[in-house]
């Protein structure tokens, strides 16, 4: 810090005195190149000062350019040279030679000042969580930002957040989390593309965890919001990183990230390509309790994907107060989905009647694109006084064809071959205006409007092999059109002082939803308007203990696949389909959270309660030994929960993290004259450790457990799994080698039981063990990164 103040005084003095320095005919020119000793990387913007040998006063000075070079002229000859930069030891040069009125200092090495560096980064060394009025802010410290991890891995370090092997993000065990970048939707935040994996840990300033969102955010989704705040990068010039990954099952990718900063522009590009395979083992049985017949199925399905992903964008700083951002993402995927399922049918005497193999060959191409246009104006009176306009557009298409071939192994031939074709197109558009005005140091108002349009078409055709010819099955064929428009308007007001604050808001949303089955002319039109109030408060008792409380009303709108009544026929005995008459569910959410420190440990605990009406549940019915699973609105759910998480770093080489969530629920409801009143609980825990070894080697162990719990018709079983990661830095941190093992013991499974008076069903699924190996290298001023293939549809 002393070096930093000293440097500022030098620069100020130079600005005052430089006008009095006059060039002479015998001026001496001093020049050289400044680099960091350990990495040989240029040191830009360091201060170069010439001082008088007699009185140590400054004669003149300058700073290094983007490449660490400098050139300075002096009319005096009796001087010495002093070089300084925050975080490095000040270097004094007293011996040099003058030749032809020039002093060539060549390459000069700056040595890091460990004490100064400790002072500079001590507050950010370990990642920690702090409170704001309506959010928890996870500040990314050097314990994570220096690891070269991707944004997905950083999210997995945030308390309450979990990222599974496919890159799906959940909050408090619930999926459907909305991810924002700097407070707005972004092409980089799309979980269905590869873009999120290209954000590296060193780019992230903090992550805001919003489990009870204020009225500023759209009311849909009950899981919450994760807002990734990127650093205001100050490194000018080129930054870049390239990575290569391989693994088993097939998980191969190449990725490159480029960034070029100038005074007015920030240009960025990310390019990735790869291939991966996602096998899944499946088992199921349908038991007819009326006639004692049973159908067993067992097999393995693959999802092989080749993908290409390109992101381009620029930030244009019109001036100090206005920034325009334009970015786009283009992706193309080629899918191959082979599967083989073995079916066996037993009669009431438990005798095998028939068995057969059902082979699927599916091919698909998926074009995708996104664009983002954002304008942000900052007003002169206050930094937080802003106006932001944004537009986001996305498109996803799928051209898919499938061939299902049945081969009888024993018994009678009771099945037929089938073909399907799917033409799917989805376009989404979001337009948003946000205005924030801090009226004073304690009062802030926000207001804004958002308009979202979703337009989807799904043309689906099934053909059955009949007497050697494929004939269209009219009962299973149709074109489903889905059109939804949501207009939202909000206003909030906040009062916040150092220790206490309160924030209240109200959001109004109008929803227009239209669905149409074109072949049968079945339609469902909905138009409704809702008010969503929010209230948040926080109180800081001292530096070691704070409290936060909040209330919000939320909505879950049925998604496309919840409404589409047509289904995949991979397994004709276990059919899932949508319900076009499904209604939205509403949730009132209450939360009380505390954050506190005990020695070297930081802990956060929450008590929460939610009450949901018209709960959307997947309900199974049974007909002719076939299970049909459909989402339905069933009653209410009152949920009470406790969550605690923490981090403990007893020393520099060991960090321990933990997360525990216990949820009790009470269900009330009925469906098809059957009462679904019951209560139960579910809990989850996550324990992690990061161990630092010599030679820049880090070992990470993360254990997860998800308990089983009751459902409206049966139960889901629990499971535990362990992930391991080893990271080694080489070439003084410019390159990183990673080895990861996900689900070491292949214990991450999905088991669902349904038990009804007339039938029983069982479903089992398992992804298996994933092993990945990657290497990445940072060039220019970039740092090594990890490129992730991300989760695709």
PDB file of C-alpha atoms in Angstrom, residues 263-265 315-325 374-377:
ATOM      1  CA  UNK A 263      -9.002   2.481 -24.946  1.00  0.00           C
ATOM      2  CA  UNK A 264     -12.509   2.333 -26.444  1.00  0.00           C
ATOM      3  CA  UNK A 265     -13.137  -1.300 -27.378  1.00  0.00           C
ATOM      4  CA  UNK A 315     -17.931  -3.657 -25.689  1.00  0.00           C
ATOM      5  CA  UNK A 316     -17.744  -0.164 -27.129  1.00  0.00           C
ATOM      6  CA  UNK A 317     -17.037   2.533 -24.551  1.00  0.00           C
ATOM      7  CA  UNK A 318     -18.632   5.512 -26.256  1.00  0.00           C
ATOM      8  CA  UNK A 319     -17.291   7.682 -23.445  1.00  0.00           C
ATOM      9  CA  UNK A 320     -16.749   7.339 -19.710  1.00  0.00           C
ATOM     10  CA  UNK A 321     -20.490   7.144 -19.044  1.00  0.00           C
ATOM     11  CA  UNK A 322     -21.881   5.134 -21.978  1.00  0.00           C
ATOM     12  CA  UNK A 323     -21.133   1.544 -23.001  1.00  0.00           C
ATOM     13  CA  UNK A 324     -22.639  -0.410 -25.906  1.00  0.00           C
ATOM     14  CA  UNK A 325     -22.318  -4.222 -26.008  1.00  0.00           C
ATOM     15  CA  UNK A 374     -27.036  -3.983 -24.457  1.00  0.00           C
ATOM     16  CA  UNK A 375     -26.675  -0.268 -23.774  1.00  0.00           C
ATOM     17  CA  UNK A 376     -25.752   1.089 -20.352  1.00  0.00           C
ATOM     18  CA  UNK A 377     -25.713   4.762 -19.402  1.00  0.00           C
TER      19      UNK A 377
END
